[in-house]
Tab-separated table of C-alpha atoms and ligand atoms in Angstrom:
chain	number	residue	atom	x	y	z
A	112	UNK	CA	38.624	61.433	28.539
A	113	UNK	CA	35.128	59.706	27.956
A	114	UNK	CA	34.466	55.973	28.536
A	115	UNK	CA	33.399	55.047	25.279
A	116	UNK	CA	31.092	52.675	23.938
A	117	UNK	CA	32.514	49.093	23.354
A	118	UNK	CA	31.279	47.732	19.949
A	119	UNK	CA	30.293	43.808	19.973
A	120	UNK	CA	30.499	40.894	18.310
A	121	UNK	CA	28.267	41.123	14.946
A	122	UNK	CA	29.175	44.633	14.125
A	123	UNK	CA	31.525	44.838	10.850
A	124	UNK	CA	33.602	47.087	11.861
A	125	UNK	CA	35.026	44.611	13.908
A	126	UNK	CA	36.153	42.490	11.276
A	127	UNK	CA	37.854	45.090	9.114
A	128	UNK	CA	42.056	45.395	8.974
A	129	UNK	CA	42.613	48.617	10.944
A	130	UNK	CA	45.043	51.436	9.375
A	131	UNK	CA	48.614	52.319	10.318
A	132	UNK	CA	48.905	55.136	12.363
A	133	UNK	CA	50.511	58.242	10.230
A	134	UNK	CA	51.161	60.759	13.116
A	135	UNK	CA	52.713	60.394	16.350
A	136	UNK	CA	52.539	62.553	19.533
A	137	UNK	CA	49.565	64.026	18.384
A	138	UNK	CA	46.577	65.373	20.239
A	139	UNK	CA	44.347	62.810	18.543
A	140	UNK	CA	46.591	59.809	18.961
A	141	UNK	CA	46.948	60.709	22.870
A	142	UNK	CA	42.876	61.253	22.863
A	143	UNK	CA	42.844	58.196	21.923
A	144	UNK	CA	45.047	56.209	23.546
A	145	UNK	CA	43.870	58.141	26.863
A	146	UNK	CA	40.170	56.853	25.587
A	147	UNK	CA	41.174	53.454	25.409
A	148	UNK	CA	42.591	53.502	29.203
A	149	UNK	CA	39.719	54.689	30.667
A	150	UNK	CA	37.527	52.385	28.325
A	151	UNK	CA	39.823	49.708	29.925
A	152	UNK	CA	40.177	50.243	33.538
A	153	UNK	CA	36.363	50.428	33.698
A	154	UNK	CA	35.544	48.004	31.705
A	155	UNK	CA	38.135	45.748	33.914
A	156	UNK	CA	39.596	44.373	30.756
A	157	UNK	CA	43.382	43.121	30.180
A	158	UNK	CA	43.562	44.695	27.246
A	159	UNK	CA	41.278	46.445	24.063
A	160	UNK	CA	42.027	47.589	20.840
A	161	UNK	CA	40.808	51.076	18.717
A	162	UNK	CA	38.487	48.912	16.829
A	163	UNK	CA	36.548	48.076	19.998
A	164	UNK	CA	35.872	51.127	20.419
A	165	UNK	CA	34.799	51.761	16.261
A	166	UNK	CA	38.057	53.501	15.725
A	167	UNK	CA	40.107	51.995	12.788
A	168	UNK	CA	43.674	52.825	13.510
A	169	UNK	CA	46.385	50.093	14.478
A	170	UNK	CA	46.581	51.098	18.458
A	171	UNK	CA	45.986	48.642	21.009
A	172	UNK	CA	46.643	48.979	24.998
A	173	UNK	CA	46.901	46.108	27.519
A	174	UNK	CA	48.247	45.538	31.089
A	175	UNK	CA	48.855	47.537	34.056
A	176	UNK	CA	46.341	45.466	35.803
A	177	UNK	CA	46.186	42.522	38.381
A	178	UNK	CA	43.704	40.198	37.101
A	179	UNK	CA	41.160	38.485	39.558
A	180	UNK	CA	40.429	36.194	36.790
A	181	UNK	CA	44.629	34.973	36.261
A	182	UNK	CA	45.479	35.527	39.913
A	183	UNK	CA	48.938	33.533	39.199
A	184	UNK	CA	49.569	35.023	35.957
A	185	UNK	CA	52.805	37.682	35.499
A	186	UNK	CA	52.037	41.040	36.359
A	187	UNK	CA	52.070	42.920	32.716
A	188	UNK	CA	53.619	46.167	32.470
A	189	UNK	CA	51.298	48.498	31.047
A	190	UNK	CA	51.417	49.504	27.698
A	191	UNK	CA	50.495	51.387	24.260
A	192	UNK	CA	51.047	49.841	21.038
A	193	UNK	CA	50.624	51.336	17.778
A	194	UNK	CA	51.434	49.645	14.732
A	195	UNK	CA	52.971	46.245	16.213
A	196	UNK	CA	54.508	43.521	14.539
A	197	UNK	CA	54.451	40.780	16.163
A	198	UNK	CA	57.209	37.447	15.295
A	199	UNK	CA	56.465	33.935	17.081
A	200	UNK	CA	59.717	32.749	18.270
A	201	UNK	CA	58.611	28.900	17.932
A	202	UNK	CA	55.876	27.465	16.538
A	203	UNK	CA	54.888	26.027	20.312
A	204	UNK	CA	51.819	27.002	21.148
A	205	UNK	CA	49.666	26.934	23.804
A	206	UNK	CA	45.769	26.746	25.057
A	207	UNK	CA	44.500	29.323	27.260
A	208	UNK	CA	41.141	30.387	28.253
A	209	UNK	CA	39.743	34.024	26.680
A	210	UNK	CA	37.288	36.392	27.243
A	211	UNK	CA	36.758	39.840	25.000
A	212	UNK	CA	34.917	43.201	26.146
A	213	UNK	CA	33.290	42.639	22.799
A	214	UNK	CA	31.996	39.243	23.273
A	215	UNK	CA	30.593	39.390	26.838
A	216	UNK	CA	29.922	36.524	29.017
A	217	UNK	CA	31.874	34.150	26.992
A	218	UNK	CA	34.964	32.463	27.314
A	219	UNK	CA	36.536	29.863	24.699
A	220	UNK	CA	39.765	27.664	24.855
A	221	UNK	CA	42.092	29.515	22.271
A	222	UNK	CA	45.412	28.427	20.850
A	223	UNK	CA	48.498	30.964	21.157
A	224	UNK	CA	51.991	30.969	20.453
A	225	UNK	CA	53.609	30.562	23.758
A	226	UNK	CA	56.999	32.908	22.833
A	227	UNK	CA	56.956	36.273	21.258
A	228	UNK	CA	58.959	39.135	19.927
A	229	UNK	CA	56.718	41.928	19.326
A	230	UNK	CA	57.895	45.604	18.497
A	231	UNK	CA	56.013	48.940	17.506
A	232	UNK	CA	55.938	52.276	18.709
A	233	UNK	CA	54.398	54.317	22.220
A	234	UNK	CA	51.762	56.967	21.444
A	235	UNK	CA	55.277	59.478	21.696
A	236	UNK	CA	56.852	57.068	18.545
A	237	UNK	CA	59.251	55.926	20.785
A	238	UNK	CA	60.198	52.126	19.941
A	239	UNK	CA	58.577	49.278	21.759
A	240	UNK	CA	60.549	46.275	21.570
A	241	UNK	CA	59.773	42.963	24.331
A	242	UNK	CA	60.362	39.523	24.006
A	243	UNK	CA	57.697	37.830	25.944
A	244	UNK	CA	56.153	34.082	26.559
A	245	UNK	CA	52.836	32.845	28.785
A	246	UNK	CA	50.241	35.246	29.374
A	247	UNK	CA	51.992	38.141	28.548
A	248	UNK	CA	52.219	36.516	24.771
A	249	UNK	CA	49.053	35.351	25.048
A	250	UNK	CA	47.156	39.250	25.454
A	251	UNK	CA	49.478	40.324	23.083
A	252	UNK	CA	48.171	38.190	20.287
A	253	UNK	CA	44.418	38.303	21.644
A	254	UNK	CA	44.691	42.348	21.375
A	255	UNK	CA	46.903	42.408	17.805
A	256	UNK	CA	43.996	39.931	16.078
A	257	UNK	CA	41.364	42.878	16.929
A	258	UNK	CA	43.478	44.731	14.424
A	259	UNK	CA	42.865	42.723	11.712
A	260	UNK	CA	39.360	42.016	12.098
A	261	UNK	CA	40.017	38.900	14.069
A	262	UNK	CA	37.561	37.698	17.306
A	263	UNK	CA	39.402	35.181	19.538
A	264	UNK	CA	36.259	33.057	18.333
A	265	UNK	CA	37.766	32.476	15.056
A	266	UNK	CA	40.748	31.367	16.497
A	267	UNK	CA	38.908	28.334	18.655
A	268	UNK	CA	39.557	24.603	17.157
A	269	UNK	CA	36.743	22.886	19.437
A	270	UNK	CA	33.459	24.729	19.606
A	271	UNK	CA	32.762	22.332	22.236
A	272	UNK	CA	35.583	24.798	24.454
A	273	UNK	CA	33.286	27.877	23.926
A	274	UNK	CA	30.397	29.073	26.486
A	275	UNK	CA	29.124	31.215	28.878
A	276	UNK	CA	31.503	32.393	31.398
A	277	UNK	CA	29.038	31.564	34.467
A	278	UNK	CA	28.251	28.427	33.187
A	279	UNK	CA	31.709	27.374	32.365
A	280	UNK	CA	33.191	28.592	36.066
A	281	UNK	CA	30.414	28.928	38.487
A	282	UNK	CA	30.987	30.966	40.817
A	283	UNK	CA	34.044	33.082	38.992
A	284	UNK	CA	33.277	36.319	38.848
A	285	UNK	CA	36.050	38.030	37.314
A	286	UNK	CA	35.544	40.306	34.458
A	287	UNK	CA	35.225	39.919	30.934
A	288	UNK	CA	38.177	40.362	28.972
B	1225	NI	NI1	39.189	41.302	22.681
């Protein structure tokens, strides 16, 4: 159950549309997903995707954390996702400060749909199936875009709402994404 390397912003394979998982409750897809945890809990992200860590497959993880850096925010559950779908419920959306493991140091101001339906299957193939709004909604979509070779910087509408975490919020030193 290695930490594995986190691939950055720049590298292609961070831009490609990641595969549908074929196989459930296999040794593989629990390597993985156990991968990704520990990837994740030392990395002290909310949330990373397979890509991140150069593997192509439609599995993301996210959650089971208490973030310094959203202190307020809804404790999320956590949880494996492979193949999701996700449905906005509204077209409401809603700005919210990001960070990535794969961009790090930076934060940018990125638009979200505030409500969400998403559904998929655990590492087991057992349906997932939440309706969720805020922050919750908010990883969600952040994590999903990494599987089709989208970085939240894409998603920013004012460049001006982009920077370096410590110059942005002196003296925050939460994690990166
Ligand atoms: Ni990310």
């Amino acid at each position: 159950m290695p930490i594995r390397e986190v691939i950055r912003m720049g590298d292609p394979r961070l831009l490609a549309r990641a595969r549908e998982v074929e196989a459930f409750d296999t040794p593989e897809l629990h390597a993985l997903v156990m991968d990704l945890e520990d990837t994740m809990r030392a990395m002290q992200g909310a949330g990373i995707a397979a890509p991140q860590i150069a593997v192509g497959l439609r599995v993301v993880i996210f959650g089971g954390f208490r973030s310094a850096r959203y202190p307020d925010a809804e404790e999320i559950p956590y949880t494996v996702l492979v193949n999701p779908v996700l449905e906005p419920l509204s077209d409401e959306t809603e700005d919210g400060w990001e960070g990535c493991l794969s961009v790090p140091g930076m934060r940018g101001l990125v638009p979200r749909f505030r409500q969400l339906r998403y559904t998929g299957f655990d590492a087991f193939g057992r349906r997932v199936d939440r309706t969720v709004a805020d922050f919750h909604a908010r990883v969600v979509q952040h994590e999903c875009d990494h599987l089709d070779g989208i970085l939240y910087p894409m998603r920013i509408r004012d460049l001006r709402q982009f920077g370096f975490q410590d110059v942005l919020f002196p003296g925050d030193t939460a994690a990166d994404d």
